[in-house]
Amino acid sequence: MNEQNLSLKLRLKNFFILMLPQFLLIFFLLVIFGLLFFLSRTPLSLYWYGVQLSLFFLLISVVFQWLRYSRKIQRAESFHKLGLEVDKSKLDRADIAEKIYQKQYRKLTEEYLDYKQRETEKSKEQMEYFSLWLHQIKTPIAAISLLVQQNKEATAQKQMEQEILRLDDYTHMALNYLKLEDVGKELDLEWVSIDEIIKETLKKYSILFIYNKIQVVYQPLEKQFLSDPNWLQVLVEQILSNSLKYTKTGKISIFLEDGHTLVIEDTGAGIREEDLPKIFKKGYTGLNGRLHEKSTGLGLFLSKKICSRLGHRLHIESELGVGTKVYLDFKRPDYQLFD
């Protein structure tokens, strides 16, 4: 017996079980009316005529209910296979129990489709990210390989240190991205000294400041903000690394505005006005990124995600050929408590 016949047999069996109360009711009614006809000595021909008429209408009712039952099964299978929503007009004609079941089924179907969509987008985003990251990490590896071949110790040593630093940045960028996707991981919020974060970041990138002869304008800010120290460190590193990448000469200034906004300003290449609304999109590099061939648009994308996770606000102002100002606002909204 094939699968289709087995399915039909199963449907007929379930349908018979559903119709059994009606069959038993008709049977008992016919028996009772038969006894009444017999005891009252009424001609049995009238009784048999009534039996035939009742069975005829019962047959029509069975056929109608079978068609309705079959359509209901087909509709349920369609929902299961295609994730379709319940037809509201049919839902209105259903009985109360069926309304409840269909409403719950529709809710579960919508939740499942939303979850499936989110997982698909998340997986696609991760694949796109690592495709870009793998492309990006090839640059410092190739540069190190060429520098080793040149065998110029003094110059090559400094250049290799820079490329190794970039290699380390890109590797940590990928790891941090994965950590950000772990929504179940809680943040360790505490009062963080912004000076400690900045000093640690400047120390890390000191080789780039020295080699490229870029001046640092920074005075201790003596300020603390509520944040996650590890993620805040990553965030400041991303912003400063991006400034160093596009600043060939001049200076990078780090200062505080309004008592709660950290500003990192550089005298680099700047960003075109038309590119500014798109700079936080994953993979968007703008004109400078395409000209310098050093960017895949991941740094600012990651910075924006970190800010969203920490509850900070990130804003960028820039002018092409003049420089860029990055604003990191630590101010949190005031909450009113009610008794």
XYZ file of C-alpha atoms in Angstrom:
339
model
C 0.000 0.000 0.000
C 1.497 3.343 -1.041
C 1.712 6.496 1.065
C -1.290 8.154 -0.638
C -3.624 5.182 0.037
C -2.389 4.993 3.605
C -3.156 8.680 4.071
C -6.665 8.220 2.632
C -7.293 5.226 4.879
C -6.180 7.211 7.902
C -8.424 10.134 6.954
C -11.442 7.847 6.526
C -10.764 6.253 9.904
C -10.511 9.644 11.650
C -13.597 10.901 9.840
C -15.595 7.825 10.918
C -14.535 8.419 14.534
C -15.722 12.040 14.275
C -19.044 10.975 12.734
C -19.650 8.051 15.104
C -21.755 10.083 17.600
C -24.069 11.159 14.744
C -24.368 7.593 13.429
C -25.216 6.295 16.909
C -27.785 9.066 17.406
C -29.519 8.248 14.104
C -29.467 4.524 14.941
C -31.065 4.988 18.367
C -33.673 7.380 16.947
C -34.635 4.867 14.248
C -34.914 2.089 16.839
C -37.085 4.233 19.105
C -39.375 5.338 16.270
C -39.566 1.723 15.051
C -40.776 0.584 18.474
C -43.333 3.388 18.560
C -44.644 2.427 15.139
C -44.802 -1.247 16.139
C -46.546 -0.675 19.483
C -49.058 1.763 18.007
C -49.803 -0.732 15.188
C -49.078 1.961 12.615
C -48.409 0.601 9.098
C -44.659 -0.173 8.882
C -44.571 1.053 5.286
C -44.667 4.588 6.627
C -41.825 3.752 9.000
C -39.653 2.332 6.211
C -40.365 5.371 4.121
C -39.196 7.574 7.002
C -36.080 5.403 7.412
C -35.181 5.776 3.747
C -35.757 9.520 3.861
C -33.632 9.867 7.002
C -30.804 7.788 5.523
C -30.919 9.874 2.341
C -30.480 13.123 4.258
C -27.833 11.466 6.451
C -25.908 10.508 3.318
C -26.074 14.073 2.021
C -24.871 15.340 5.422
C -22.010 12.815 5.476
C -20.856 13.812 1.990
C -20.998 17.505 2.875
C -19.090 16.982 6.129
C -16.504 14.764 4.378
C -15.810 17.507 1.815
C -15.505 20.068 4.584
C -13.259 17.740 6.570
C -11.029 17.134 3.514
C -10.692 20.859 2.817
C -9.773 21.465 6.460
C -7.044 18.786 6.281
C -5.679 20.206 3.024
C -5.674 23.724 4.462
C -3.814 22.531 7.572
C -1.232 20.755 5.387
C -0.784 23.943 3.356
C -0.172 25.935 6.536
C 2.393 23.387 7.656
C 4.283 23.241 4.344
C 4.103 26.854 3.211
C 3.554 28.755 6.445
C 0.354 30.397 5.131
C -1.881 32.460 7.377
C -5.340 31.285 8.303
C -8.133 32.611 6.078
C -10.046 34.981 8.357
C -13.339 34.475 6.519
C -13.102 30.743 7.136
C -12.036 31.374 10.694
C -15.209 33.389 11.292
C -17.370 30.443 10.167
C -15.539 27.950 12.381
C -16.783 26.800 15.744
C -15.384 28.323 18.934
C -12.887 25.531 19.606
C -11.598 25.662 16.053
C -11.269 29.443 16.268
C -9.065 29.078 19.319
C -6.904 26.387 17.715
C -6.539 28.267 14.431
C -5.736 31.519 16.188
C -3.036 29.816 18.253
C -1.716 28.037 15.163
C -1.514 31.319 13.264
C 0.357 32.921 16.172
C 2.852 30.056 16.342
C 3.293 30.100 12.563
C 4.038 33.829 12.567
C 6.531 33.438 15.416
C 8.248 30.573 13.613
C 8.469 32.505 10.332
C 9.858 35.571 12.142
C 12.430 33.413 13.902
C 13.364 31.682 10.657
C 13.742 35.034 8.902
C 15.957 36.415 11.675
C 18.154 33.313 11.653
C 18.482 33.453 7.867
C 19.461 37.121 7.927
C 21.876 36.517 10.793
C 23.561 33.638 8.969
C 23.744 35.634 5.739
C 25.205 38.643 7.573
C 27.873 36.483 9.215
C 28.869 34.917 5.909
C 29.114 38.318 4.241
C 31.134 39.667 7.144
C 33.710 36.893 7.101
C 33.967 37.049 3.328
C 34.941 40.705 3.673
C 37.176 39.996 6.661
C 39.079 37.255 4.842
C 39.594 39.628 1.938
C 40.822 42.325 4.327
C 43.277 40.162 6.253
C 45.087 39.159 3.061
C 46.569 42.667 2.770
C 48.809 42.671 5.877
C 49.809 39.060 5.281
C 50.924 39.862 1.737
C 52.719 43.004 2.952
C 54.640 41.057 5.617
C 55.642 38.474 3.046
C 57.037 41.148 0.692
C 58.885 42.930 3.510
C 60.566 39.736 4.592
C 61.687 39.108 1.011
C 63.208 42.604 0.777
C 65.361 41.885 3.836
C 65.892 45.532 4.782
C 66.148 45.201 8.513
C 65.682 48.741 9.861
C 62.851 49.937 7.638
C 61.278 46.540 7.232
C 61.125 46.010 10.987
C 59.001 49.129 11.557
C 56.742 48.366 8.629
C 56.259 44.779 9.736
C 55.312 45.964 13.212
C 52.591 48.104 11.686
C 51.280 45.297 9.514
C 51.298 42.882 12.443
C 49.314 45.453 14.440
C 46.750 45.676 11.643
C 46.654 41.882 11.461
C 45.962 41.761 15.182
C 43.217 44.387 14.805
C 41.453 42.495 12.025
C 41.600 39.236 13.956
C 40.118 40.832 17.064
C 37.519 42.534 14.905
C 36.231 39.150 13.762
C 36.187 37.763 17.305
C 34.380 40.834 18.618
C 31.782 40.517 15.897
C 31.009 36.968 16.998
C 30.780 38.086 20.617
C 28.311 40.815 19.666
C 26.067 38.214 18.020
C 25.861 36.317 21.288
C 22.781 38.133 22.590
C 22.611 35.938 25.669
C 25.928 37.241 26.996
C 25.425 39.947 29.602
C 27.369 43.197 29.829
C 29.579 43.972 32.815
C 28.579 47.568 33.434
C 30.681 49.610 35.820
C 32.116 53.101 36.233
C 35.038 53.206 33.800
C 37.838 55.783 33.757
C 37.913 57.091 30.193
C 41.556 58.129 30.653
C 42.618 54.525 31.265
C 40.865 53.441 28.078
C 42.436 56.220 26.004
C 45.951 55.717 27.408
C 45.805 51.984 26.744
C 44.645 52.629 23.174
C 47.337 55.244 22.512
C 49.958 52.834 23.821
C 48.743 50.120 21.483
C 48.908 52.383 18.399
C 52.049 54.297 19.390
C 54.059 52.627 16.601
C 51.647 54.077 14.026
C 51.797 57.567 15.522
C 55.617 57.494 15.571
C 56.136 55.972 12.128
C 53.612 58.249 10.407
C 54.713 61.295 12.460
C 51.195 62.099 13.594
C 50.809 64.394 16.583
C 48.533 63.480 19.495
C 46.690 66.282 21.291
C 45.374 64.860 24.531
C 45.103 65.974 28.140
C 43.758 63.784 30.952
C 39.968 64.121 31.069
C 39.494 62.849 34.642
C 36.043 61.520 33.883
C 34.217 58.238 34.501
C 31.312 56.794 32.545
C 28.995 53.842 33.089
C 29.945 51.254 30.496
C 31.471 47.841 29.859
C 35.271 48.356 30.029
C 36.127 45.617 27.536
C 33.643 46.721 24.901
C 34.457 50.391 25.464
C 38.128 49.580 24.865
C 37.234 47.875 21.575
C 35.049 50.818 20.583
C 37.741 53.469 21.186
C 40.319 51.306 19.409
C 38.076 51.016 16.351
C 37.521 54.776 16.183
C 41.184 55.658 16.676
C 42.336 52.980 14.238
C 40.004 54.391 11.624
C 41.390 57.910 12.175
C 44.975 56.672 11.843
C 44.126 54.814 8.662
C 43.127 57.979 6.800
C 45.391 60.540 8.466
C 48.674 60.830 6.580
C 49.930 64.013 8.240
C 48.777 66.401 10.934
C 47.280 65.490 14.267
C 44.603 63.609 16.142
C 42.916 65.400 19.027
C 41.068 63.712 21.877
C 38.936 65.856 24.181
C 35.623 66.096 25.991
C 32.570 68.193 25.103
C 29.611 69.036 27.349
C 31.090 66.849 30.079
C 29.687 63.632 28.564
C 30.783 63.466 24.908
C 34.182 62.080 23.920
C 35.452 63.630 20.682
C 38.199 62.141 18.498
C 39.131 64.633 15.776
C 41.650 64.077 12.987
C 43.075 66.096 10.097
C 42.762 63.214 7.660
C 41.184 62.764 4.258
C 37.645 63.407 5.489
C 34.401 61.980 4.168
C 32.202 63.223 1.352
C 28.875 64.686 2.428
C 26.933 62.198 0.306
C 28.787 59.293 1.960
C 28.036 60.298 5.558
C 24.522 58.763 5.780
C 25.902 55.401 4.632
C 29.145 55.043 6.592
C 27.663 52.737 9.252
C 26.388 50.229 6.719
C 28.272 46.953 6.612
C 30.682 46.797 3.706
C 30.266 50.438 2.681
C 33.655 52.086 2.125
C 32.874 55.316 0.311
C 35.299 57.123 -1.965
C 38.246 57.097 0.453
C 38.007 53.380 1.058
C 38.037 52.654 -2.654
C 40.975 54.993 -3.271
C 43.131 53.739 -0.417
C 42.149 50.075 -0.828
C 42.532 49.623 2.934
C 38.933 49.529 4.038
C 36.014 47.154 3.709
C 33.600 49.224 5.803
C 33.699 46.956 8.844
C 35.189 49.246 11.507
C 32.363 51.778 11.705
C 29.767 49.048 11.233
C 31.173 47.210 14.249
C 31.443 50.470 16.229
C 27.761 51.214 15.648
C 26.758 47.743 16.832
C 28.866 48.117 19.978
C 27.282 51.503 20.739
C 23.819 50.026 20.311
C 24.742 47.251 22.714
C 26.202 49.629 25.309
C 23.512 52.288 25.011
C 25.930 54.991 23.809
C 25.379 57.265 20.824
C 27.823 57.557 17.943
C 27.813 60.540 15.606
C 30.289 61.595 12.909
C 30.884 64.957 11.250
C 33.367 65.291 8.413
C 34.521 67.501 5.560
C 36.388 66.147 2.584
C 40.045 67.166 2.656
C 39.731 68.800 6.088
C 39.171 66.017 8.587
C 36.687 64.046 10.664
C 35.165 64.434 14.138
C 33.747 61.385 15.892
C 31.382 62.040 18.800
C 30.843 59.316 21.389
C 28.028 60.423 23.685
C 27.854 58.699 27.070
C 24.821 60.600 28.332
C 21.964 58.370 29.388
C 18.289 59.392 29.517
C 16.866 60.406 32.871
C 14.420 57.921 34.351
C 11.591 58.936 36.623
C 10.566 56.526 39.364
C 7.006 56.380 40.631
C 5.895 54.971 43.960
